CSV table of C-alpha atoms and ligand atoms in Angstrom, one decimal:
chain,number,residue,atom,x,y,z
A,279,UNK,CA,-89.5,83.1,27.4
A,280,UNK,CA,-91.1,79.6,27.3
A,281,UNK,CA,-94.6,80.8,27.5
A,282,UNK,CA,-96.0,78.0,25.2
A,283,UNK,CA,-92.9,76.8,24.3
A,284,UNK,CA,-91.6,73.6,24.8
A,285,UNK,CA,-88.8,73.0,26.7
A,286,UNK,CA,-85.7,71.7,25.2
A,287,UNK,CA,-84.3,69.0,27.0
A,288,UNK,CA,-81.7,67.7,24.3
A,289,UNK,CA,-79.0,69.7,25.9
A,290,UNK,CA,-78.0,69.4,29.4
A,291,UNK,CA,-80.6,66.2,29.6
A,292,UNK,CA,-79.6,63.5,31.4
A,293,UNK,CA,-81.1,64.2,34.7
A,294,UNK,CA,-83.9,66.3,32.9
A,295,UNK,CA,-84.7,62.5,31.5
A,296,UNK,CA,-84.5,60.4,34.3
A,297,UNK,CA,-86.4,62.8,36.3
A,298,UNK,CA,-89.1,62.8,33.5
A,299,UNK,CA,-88.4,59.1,33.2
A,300,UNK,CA,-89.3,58.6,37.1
A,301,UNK,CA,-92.6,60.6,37.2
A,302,UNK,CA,-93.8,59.0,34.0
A,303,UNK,CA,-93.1,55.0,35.9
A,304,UNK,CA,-94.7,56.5,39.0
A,305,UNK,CA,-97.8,57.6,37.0
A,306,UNK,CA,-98.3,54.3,35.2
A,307,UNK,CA,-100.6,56.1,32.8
A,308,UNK,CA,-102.3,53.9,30.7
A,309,UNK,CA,-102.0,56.2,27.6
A,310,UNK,CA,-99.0,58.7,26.8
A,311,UNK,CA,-98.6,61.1,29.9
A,312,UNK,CA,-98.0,64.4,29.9
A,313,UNK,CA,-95.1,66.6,31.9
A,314,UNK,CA,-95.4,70.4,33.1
A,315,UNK,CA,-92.8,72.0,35.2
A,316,UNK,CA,-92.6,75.5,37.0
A,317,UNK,CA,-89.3,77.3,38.5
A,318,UNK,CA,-89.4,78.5,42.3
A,319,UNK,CA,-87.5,81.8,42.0
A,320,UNK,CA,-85.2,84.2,44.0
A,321,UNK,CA,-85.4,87.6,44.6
A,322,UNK,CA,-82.3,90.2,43.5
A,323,UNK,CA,-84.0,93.2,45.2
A,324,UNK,CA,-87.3,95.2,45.6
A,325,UNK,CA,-88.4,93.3,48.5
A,326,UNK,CA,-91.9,93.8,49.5
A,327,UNK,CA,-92.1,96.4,46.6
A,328,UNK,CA,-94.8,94.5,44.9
A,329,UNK,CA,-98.1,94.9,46.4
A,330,UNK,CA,-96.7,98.7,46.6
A,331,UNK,CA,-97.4,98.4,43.2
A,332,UNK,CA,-93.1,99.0,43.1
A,333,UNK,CA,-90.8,97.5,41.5
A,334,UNK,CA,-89.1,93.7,41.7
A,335,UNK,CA,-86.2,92.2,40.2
A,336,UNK,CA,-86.7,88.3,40.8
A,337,UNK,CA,-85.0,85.3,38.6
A,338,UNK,CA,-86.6,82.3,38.0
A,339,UNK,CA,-84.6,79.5,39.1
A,340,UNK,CA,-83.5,75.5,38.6
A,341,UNK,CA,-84.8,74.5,42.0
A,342,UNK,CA,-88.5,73.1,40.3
A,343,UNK,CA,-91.5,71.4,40.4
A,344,UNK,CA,-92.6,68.8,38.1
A,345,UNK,CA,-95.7,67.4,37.0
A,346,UNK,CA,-96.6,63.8,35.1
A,347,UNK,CA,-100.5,63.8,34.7
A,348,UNK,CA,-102.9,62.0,31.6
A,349,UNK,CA,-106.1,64.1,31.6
A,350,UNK,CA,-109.6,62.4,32.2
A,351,UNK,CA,-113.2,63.2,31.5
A,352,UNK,CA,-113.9,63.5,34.8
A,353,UNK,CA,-114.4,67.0,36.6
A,354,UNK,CA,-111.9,66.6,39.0
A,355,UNK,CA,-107.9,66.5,40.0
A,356,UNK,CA,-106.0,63.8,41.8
A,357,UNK,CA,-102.4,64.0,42.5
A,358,UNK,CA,-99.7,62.2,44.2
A,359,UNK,CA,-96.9,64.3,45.6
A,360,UNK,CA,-94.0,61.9,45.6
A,361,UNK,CA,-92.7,63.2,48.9
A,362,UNK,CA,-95.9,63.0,51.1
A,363,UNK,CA,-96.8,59.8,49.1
A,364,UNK,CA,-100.9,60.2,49.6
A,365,UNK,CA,-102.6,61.0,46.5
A,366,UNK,CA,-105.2,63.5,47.7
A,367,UNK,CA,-108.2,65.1,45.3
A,368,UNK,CA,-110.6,67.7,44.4
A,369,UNK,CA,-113.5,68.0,42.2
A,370,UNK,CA,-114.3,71.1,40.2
A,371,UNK,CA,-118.1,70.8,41.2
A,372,UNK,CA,-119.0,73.7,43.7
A,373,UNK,CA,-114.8,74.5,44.1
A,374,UNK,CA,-115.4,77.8,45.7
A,375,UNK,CA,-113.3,79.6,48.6
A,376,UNK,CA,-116.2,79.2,51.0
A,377,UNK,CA,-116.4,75.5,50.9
A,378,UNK,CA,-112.7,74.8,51.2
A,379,UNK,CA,-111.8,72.0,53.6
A,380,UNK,CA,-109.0,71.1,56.0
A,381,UNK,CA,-105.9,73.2,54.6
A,382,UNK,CA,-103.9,70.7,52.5
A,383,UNK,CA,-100.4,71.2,50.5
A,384,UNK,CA,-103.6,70.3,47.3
A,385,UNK,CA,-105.0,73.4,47.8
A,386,UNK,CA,-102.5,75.8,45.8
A,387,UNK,CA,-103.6,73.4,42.4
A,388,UNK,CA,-108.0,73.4,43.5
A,389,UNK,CA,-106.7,77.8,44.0
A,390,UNK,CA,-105.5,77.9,40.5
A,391,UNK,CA,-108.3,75.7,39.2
A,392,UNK,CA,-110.7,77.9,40.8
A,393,UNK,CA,-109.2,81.0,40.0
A,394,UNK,CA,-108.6,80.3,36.4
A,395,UNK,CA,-112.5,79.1,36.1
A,396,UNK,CA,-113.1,82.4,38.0
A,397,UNK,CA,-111.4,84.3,35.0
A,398,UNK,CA,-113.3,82.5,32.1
A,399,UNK,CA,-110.6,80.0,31.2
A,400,UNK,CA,-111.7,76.5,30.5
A,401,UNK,CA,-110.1,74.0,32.3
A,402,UNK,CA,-109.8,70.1,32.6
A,403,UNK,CA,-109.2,67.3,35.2
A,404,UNK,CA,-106.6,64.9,35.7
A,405,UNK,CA,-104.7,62.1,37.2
A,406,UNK,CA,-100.7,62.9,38.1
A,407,UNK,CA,-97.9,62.7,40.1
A,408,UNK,CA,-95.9,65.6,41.2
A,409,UNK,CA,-92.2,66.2,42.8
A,410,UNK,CA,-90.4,69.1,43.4
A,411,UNK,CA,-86.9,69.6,44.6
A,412,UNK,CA,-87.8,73.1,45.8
A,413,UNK,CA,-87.5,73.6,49.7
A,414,UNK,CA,-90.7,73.8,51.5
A,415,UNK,CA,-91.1,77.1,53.2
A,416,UNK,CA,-87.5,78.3,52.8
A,417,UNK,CA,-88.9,81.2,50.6
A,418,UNK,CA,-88.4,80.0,47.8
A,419,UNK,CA,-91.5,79.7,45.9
A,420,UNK,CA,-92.6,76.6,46.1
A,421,UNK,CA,-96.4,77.6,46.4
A,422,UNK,CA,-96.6,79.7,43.2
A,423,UNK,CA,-94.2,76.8,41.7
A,424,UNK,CA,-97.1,74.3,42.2
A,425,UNK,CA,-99.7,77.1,41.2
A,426,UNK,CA,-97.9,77.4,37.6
A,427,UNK,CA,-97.9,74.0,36.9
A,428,UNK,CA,-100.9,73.4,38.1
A,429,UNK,CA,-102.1,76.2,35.2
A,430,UNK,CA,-100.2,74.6,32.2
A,431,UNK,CA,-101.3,70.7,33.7
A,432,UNK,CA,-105.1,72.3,34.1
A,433,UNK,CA,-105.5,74.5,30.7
A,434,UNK,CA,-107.5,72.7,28.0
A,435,UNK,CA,-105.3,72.6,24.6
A,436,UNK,CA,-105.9,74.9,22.2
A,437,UNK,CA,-107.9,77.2,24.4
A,438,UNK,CA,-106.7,81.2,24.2
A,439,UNK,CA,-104.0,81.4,26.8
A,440,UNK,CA,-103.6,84.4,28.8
A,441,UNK,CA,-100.0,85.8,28.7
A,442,UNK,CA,-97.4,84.8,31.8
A,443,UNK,CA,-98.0,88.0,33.8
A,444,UNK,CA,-101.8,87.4,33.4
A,445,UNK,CA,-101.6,84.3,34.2
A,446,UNK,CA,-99.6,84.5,37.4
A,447,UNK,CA,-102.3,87.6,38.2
A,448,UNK,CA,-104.7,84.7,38.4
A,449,UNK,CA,-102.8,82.6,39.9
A,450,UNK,CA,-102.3,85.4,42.4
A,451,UNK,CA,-105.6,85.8,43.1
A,452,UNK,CA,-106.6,82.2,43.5
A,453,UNK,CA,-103.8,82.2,46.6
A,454,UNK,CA,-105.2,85.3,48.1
A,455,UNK,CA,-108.8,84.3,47.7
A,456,UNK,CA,-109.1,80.7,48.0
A,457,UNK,CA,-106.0,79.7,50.2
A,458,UNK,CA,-106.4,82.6,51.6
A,459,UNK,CA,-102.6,84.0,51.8
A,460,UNK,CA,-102.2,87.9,50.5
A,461,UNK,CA,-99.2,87.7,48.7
A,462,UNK,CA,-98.2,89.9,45.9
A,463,UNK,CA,-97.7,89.3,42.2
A,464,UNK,CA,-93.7,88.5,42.4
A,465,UNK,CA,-93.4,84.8,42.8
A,466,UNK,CA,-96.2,83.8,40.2
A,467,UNK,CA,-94.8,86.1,38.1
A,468,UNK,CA,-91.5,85.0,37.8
A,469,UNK,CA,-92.1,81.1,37.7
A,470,UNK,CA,-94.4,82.1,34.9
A,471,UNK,CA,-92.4,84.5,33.2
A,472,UNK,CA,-88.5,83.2,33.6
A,473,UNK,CA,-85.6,83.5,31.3
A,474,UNK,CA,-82.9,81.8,31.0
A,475,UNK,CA,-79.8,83.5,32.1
A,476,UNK,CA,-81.6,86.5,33.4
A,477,UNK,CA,-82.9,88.6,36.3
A,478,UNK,CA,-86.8,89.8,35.6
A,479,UNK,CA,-87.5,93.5,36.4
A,480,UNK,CA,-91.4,93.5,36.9
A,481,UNK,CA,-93.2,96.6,37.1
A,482,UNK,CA,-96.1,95.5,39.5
A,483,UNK,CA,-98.0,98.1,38.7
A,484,UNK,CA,-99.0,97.3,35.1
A,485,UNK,CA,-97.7,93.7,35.8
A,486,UNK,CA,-95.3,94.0,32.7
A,487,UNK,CA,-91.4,93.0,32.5
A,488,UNK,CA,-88.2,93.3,31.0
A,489,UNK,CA,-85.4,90.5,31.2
A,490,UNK,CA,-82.0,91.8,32.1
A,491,UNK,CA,-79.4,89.4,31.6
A,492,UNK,CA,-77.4,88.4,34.4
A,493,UNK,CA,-73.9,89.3,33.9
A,494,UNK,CA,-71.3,87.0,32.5
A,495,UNK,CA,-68.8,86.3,35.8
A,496,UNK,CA,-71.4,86.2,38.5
A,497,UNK,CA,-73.3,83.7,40.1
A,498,UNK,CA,-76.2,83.4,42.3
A,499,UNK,CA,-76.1,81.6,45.3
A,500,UNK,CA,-78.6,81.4,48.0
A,501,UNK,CA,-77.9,80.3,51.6
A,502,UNK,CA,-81.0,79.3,53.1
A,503,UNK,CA,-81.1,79.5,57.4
A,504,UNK,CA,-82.9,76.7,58.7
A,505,UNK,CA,-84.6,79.0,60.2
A,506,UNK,CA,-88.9,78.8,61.4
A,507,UNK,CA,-91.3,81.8,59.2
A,508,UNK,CA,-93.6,81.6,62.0
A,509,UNK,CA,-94.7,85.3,62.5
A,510,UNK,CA,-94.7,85.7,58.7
A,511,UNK,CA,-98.0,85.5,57.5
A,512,UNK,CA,-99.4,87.5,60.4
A,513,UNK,CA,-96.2,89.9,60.0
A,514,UNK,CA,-96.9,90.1,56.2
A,515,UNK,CA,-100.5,91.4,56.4
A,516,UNK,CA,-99.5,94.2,59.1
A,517,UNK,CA,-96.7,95.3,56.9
A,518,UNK,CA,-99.2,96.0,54.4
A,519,UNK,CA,-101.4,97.7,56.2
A,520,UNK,CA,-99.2,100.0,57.4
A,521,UNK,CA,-98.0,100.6,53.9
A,522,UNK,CA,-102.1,101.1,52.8
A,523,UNK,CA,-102.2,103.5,56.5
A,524,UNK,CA,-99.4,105.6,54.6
A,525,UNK,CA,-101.2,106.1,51.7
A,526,UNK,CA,-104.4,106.7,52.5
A,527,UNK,CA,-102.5,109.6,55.3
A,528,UNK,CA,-100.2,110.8,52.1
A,529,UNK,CA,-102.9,111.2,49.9
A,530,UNK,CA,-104.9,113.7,51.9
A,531,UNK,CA,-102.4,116.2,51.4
A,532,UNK,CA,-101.0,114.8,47.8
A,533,UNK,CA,-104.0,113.9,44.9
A,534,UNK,CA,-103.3,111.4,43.0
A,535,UNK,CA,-101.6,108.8,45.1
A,536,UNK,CA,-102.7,106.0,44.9
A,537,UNK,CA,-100.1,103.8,46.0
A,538,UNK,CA,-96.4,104.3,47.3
A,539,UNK,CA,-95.0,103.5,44.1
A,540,UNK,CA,-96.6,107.3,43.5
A,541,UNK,CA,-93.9,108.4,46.7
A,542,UNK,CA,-91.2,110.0,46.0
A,543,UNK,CA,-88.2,110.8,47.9
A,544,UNK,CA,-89.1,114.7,48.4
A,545,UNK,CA,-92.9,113.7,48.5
A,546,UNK,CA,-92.7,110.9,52.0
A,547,UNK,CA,-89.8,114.1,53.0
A,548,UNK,CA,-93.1,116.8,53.5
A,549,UNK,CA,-94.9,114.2,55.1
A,550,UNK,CA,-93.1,112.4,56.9
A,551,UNK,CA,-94.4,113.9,60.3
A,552,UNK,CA,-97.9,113.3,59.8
A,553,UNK,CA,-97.4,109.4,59.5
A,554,UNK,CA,-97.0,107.4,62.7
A,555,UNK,CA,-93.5,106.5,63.3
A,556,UNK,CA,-93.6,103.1,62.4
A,557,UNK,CA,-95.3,103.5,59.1
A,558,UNK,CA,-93.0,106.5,58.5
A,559,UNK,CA,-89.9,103.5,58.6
A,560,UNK,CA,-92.2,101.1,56.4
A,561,UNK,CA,-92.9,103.8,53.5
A,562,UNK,CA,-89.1,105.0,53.7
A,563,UNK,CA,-88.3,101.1,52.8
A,564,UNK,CA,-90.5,100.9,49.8
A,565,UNK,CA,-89.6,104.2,48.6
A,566,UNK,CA,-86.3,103.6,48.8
A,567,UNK,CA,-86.2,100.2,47.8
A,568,UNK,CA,-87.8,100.8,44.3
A,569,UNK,CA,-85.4,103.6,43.7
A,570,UNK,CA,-82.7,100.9,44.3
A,571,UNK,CA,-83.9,98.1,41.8
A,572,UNK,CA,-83.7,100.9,39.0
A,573,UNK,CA,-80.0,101.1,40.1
A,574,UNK,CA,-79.5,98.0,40.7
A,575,UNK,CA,-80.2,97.2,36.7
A,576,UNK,CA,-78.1,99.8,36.0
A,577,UNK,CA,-75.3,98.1,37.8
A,578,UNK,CA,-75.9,94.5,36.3
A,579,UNK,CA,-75.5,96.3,33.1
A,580,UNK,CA,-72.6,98.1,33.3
A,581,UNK,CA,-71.4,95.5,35.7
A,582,UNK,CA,-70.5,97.9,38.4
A,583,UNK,CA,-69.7,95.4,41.3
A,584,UNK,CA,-68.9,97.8,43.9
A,585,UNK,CA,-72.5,99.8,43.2
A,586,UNK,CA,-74.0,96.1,43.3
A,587,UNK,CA,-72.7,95.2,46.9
A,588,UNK,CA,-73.9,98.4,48.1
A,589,UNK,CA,-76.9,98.7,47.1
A,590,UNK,CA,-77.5,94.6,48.0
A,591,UNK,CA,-76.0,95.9,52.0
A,592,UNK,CA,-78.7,98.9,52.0
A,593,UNK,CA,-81.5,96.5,51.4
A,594,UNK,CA,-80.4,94.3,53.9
A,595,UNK,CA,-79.8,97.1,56.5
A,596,UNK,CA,-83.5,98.9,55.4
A,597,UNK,CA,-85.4,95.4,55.5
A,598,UNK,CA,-83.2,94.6,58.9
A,599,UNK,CA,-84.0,98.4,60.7
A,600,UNK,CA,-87.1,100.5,58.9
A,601,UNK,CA,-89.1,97.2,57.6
A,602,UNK,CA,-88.1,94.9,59.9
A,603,UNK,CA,-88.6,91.5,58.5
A,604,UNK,CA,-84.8,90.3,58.8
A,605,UNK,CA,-84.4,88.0,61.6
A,606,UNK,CA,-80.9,87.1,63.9
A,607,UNK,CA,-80.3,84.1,60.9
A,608,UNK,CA,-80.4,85.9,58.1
A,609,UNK,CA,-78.3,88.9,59.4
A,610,UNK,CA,-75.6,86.3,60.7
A,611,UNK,CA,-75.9,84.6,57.3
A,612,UNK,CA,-75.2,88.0,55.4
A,613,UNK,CA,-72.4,89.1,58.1
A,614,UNK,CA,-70.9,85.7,57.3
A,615,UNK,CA,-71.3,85.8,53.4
A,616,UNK,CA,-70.2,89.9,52.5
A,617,UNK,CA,-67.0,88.4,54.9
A,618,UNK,CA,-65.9,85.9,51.9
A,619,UNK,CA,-63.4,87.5,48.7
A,620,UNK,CA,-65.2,87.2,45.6
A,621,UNK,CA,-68.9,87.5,47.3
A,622,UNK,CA,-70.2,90.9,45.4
A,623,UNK,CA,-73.5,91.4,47.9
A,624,UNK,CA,-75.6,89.4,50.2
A,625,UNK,CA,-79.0,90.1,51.3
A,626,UNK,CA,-82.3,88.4,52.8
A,627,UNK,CA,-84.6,87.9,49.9
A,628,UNK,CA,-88.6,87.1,49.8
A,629,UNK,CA,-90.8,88.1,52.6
A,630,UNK,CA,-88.0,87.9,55.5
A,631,UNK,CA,-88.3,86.3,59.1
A,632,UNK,CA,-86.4,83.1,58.0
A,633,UNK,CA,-86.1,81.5,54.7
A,634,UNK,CA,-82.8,82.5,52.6
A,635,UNK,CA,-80.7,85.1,51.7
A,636,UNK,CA,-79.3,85.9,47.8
A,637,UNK,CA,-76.0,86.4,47.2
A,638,UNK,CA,-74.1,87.6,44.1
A,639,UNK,CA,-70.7,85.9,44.0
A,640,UNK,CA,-67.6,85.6,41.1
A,641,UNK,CA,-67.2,82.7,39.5
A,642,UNK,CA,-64.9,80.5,41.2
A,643,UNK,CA,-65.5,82.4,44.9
A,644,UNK,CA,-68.8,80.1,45.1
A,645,UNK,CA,-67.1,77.4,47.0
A,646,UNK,CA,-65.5,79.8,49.3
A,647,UNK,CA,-68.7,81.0,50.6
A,648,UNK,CA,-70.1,77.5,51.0
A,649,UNK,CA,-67.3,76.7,53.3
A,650,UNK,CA,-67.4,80.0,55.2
A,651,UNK,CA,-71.2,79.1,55.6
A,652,UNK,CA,-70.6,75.7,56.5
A,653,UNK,CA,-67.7,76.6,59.2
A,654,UNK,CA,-69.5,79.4,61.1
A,655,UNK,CA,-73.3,79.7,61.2
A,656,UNK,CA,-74.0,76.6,62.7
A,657,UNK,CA,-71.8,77.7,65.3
A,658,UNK,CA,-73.6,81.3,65.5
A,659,UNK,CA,-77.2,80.2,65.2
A,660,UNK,CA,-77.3,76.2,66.3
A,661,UNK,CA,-79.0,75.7,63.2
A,662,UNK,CA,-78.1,73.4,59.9
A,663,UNK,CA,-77.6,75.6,56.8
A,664,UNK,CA,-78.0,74.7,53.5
A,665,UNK,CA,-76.1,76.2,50.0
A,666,UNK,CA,-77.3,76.7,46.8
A,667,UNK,CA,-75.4,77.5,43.7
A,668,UNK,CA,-78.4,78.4,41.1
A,669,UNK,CA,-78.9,79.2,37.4
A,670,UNK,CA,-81.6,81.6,36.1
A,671,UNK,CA,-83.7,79.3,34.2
A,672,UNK,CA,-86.9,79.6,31.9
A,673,UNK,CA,-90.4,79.6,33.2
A,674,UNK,CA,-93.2,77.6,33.5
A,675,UNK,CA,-94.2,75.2,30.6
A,676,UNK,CA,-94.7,71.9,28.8
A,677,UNK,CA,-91.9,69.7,28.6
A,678,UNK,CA,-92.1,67.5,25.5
A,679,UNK,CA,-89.4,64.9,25.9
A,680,UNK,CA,-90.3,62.1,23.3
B,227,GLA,C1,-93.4,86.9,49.5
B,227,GLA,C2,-94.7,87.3,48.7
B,227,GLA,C3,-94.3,88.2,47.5
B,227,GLA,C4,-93.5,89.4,48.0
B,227,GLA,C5,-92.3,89.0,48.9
B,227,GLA,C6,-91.6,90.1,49.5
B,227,GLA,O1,-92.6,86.2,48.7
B,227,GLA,O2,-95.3,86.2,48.2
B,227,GLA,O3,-95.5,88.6,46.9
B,227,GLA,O4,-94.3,90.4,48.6
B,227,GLA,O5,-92.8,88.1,50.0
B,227,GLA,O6,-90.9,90.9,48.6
């Protein structure tokens, strides 16, 4: 965990440094600057488990943003994103959801200045420079990236800090409310909370998590489609409420649910036909789907690989037919991947219709799958894919590099 630690860039440092070294010439503070970075993350399995109050099983990930920034006395934030060059601003003065502006990429940092304010956390302003090397809208993260730097660049030192899954709860909260998007808790939760070299079961209910260690001989490799989210925000919020239509139809005949995580196999079996069809499909999913990240943990740690590319292909097949956020790309992305030796399970990951998909892979196979990926989904899809090969990394924090 790195939750107030600093980061140690001795080690593998050399383009840590020059990264660092960049931002810092780009800032042209006039006193000593201050650096902040934040993972994006990918998701092992539990997909749209969380705000079911289910289970998730993300790892934070090297893919990251970075902030340079020397705090002022002023009330207010500038930045400059090195990729959209602009510096754009917002003061704290009246920051409210209501008086939000024209949607700009500034917004996720005025959220998490809001939200935090919100919660009773003292905050200050500053001057920086951001860049990040996570893909925009490939479903990676890069939102709740900028949101967790944003909270380490905006906290005032020494004040209490709230611990990472509190944190990313606020952070949470500042996106639903202020920008306005109704994600869960996952991806603040796991650029917050990150360890090195491990997956992160979160239980979203009490927002609490364990690290699991990633086992020795695998790695993670994420193909991402090239592929438009278009429908997804408008997808996303109807997914939900058919899950909430579920419940509130399960509970009449079951006290005490209060959420599908409270759904059980044998439970959604005596109900199923009392819920519409389509929300019978949606509730199969997430009950299903939190049973498999419990076995999916059990797997990493006995290191079961067949169980592992199972359970990876009944995700795919349940997000692909009963939730039905997969999309043509993705499932030719998958059909190429689980093709390849050495590739141990593929599957979409994050909220679907686009983005990427995950894939657990043995050391040495890695390249084999990027060529497979290279040779035959243009050719499927007409679109340009990209390949990954990513390490499970720390979370969000200072860096202190001098
Ligand atoms: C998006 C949301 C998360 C989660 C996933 C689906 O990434 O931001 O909260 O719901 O989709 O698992």
């Amino acid at each position: 965990m790195s939750d107030g630690h600093p980061q140690d860039l001795s080690v593998e440092a050399q383009g840590a440094a020059a990264r660092a070294a960049a931002l810092r010439t780009r800032l042209n503070a006039s006193g000593p600057a201050q650096l902040v970075r934040a993972p994006g993350r990918v998701n092992l399995i539990g997909e749209h488990t969380d705000y079911n109050e289910g289970l998730v099983l993300p790892a934070a990930i090297d893919r990251e943003v970075w902030m340079a920034f020397e705090p002022w006395d002023r009330p207010e934030v500038e930045l400059t994103s090195v990729d959209f060059g602009e510096p754009l601003s917002f003061s704290f003065e009246g920051l409210s959801p209501e008086t939000r502006g024209a949607k700009r990429w500034i917004d996720y940092v005025a959220a998490t200045a809001w939200a935090m304010r919100d919660a009773g956390l003292p905050i200050r302003g500053f001057r920086g420079v951001m860049d990040s090397n996570i893909p925009i809208g490939s479903g990676l993260s890069s939102s709740a990236a900028l949101e967790m730097a944003s909270s380490w660049a905006l906290a005032v030192p020494g004040a209490p800090r709230p611990d990472a899954g509190k944190m990313a709860a606020i952070a949470q909260r500042g996106e639903n409310k202020y920008v306005g998007v109704n994600c869960g808790i996952m991806d603040q939760f796991a650029s917050a909370a990150g360890v090195a070299g491990h997956a992160l079961l979160i239980d979203c209910r009490v927002n609490q998590f364990k690290a699991a260690p990633m086992p020795a001989g695998l790695s993670l490799v994420v193909c991402e489609t090239g592929s438009l989210r278009k429908l997804e925000a408008s997808a996303y919020n109807t997914r939900r409420s058919e899950c909430e239509l579920g419940v509130k139809l399960i509970a009449e005949r079951e006290p005490g649910v209060k959420a599908l995580r409270d759904v059980d196999e044998a439970m959604l079996e005596r109900n199923l036909s009392r819920l519409p069809e389509v929300v019978a499909r949606r509730c199969e999913h997430i009950v299903r789907e939190d049973a498999r990240v419990m076995e999916t943990v059990s797997a990493l740690a006995s290191g079961d690989l067949d169980e592992l590319g199972q359970l990876f292909a009944a995700s795919h097949a349940s997000l692909r037919d009963l939730y039905e956020v997969s999309s043509p790309e993705l499932d030719a992305m998958v059909e190429i991947a689980v093709a390849v030796p050495g590739v141990v399970g593929s599957r979409m990951t994050g909220a679907g219709f686009g983005g990427c998909t995950v894939s657990l892979v043995k050391h040495g196979s890695e390249e084999a799958l990027r060529d497979a990926v290279l040779a035959q989904y243009q050719k499927k899809t007409g679109l340009q894919p990209r390949v990954y090969i990513v390490a499970a990394v720390d979370g969000a924090g200072p860096i202190h590099d001098q």
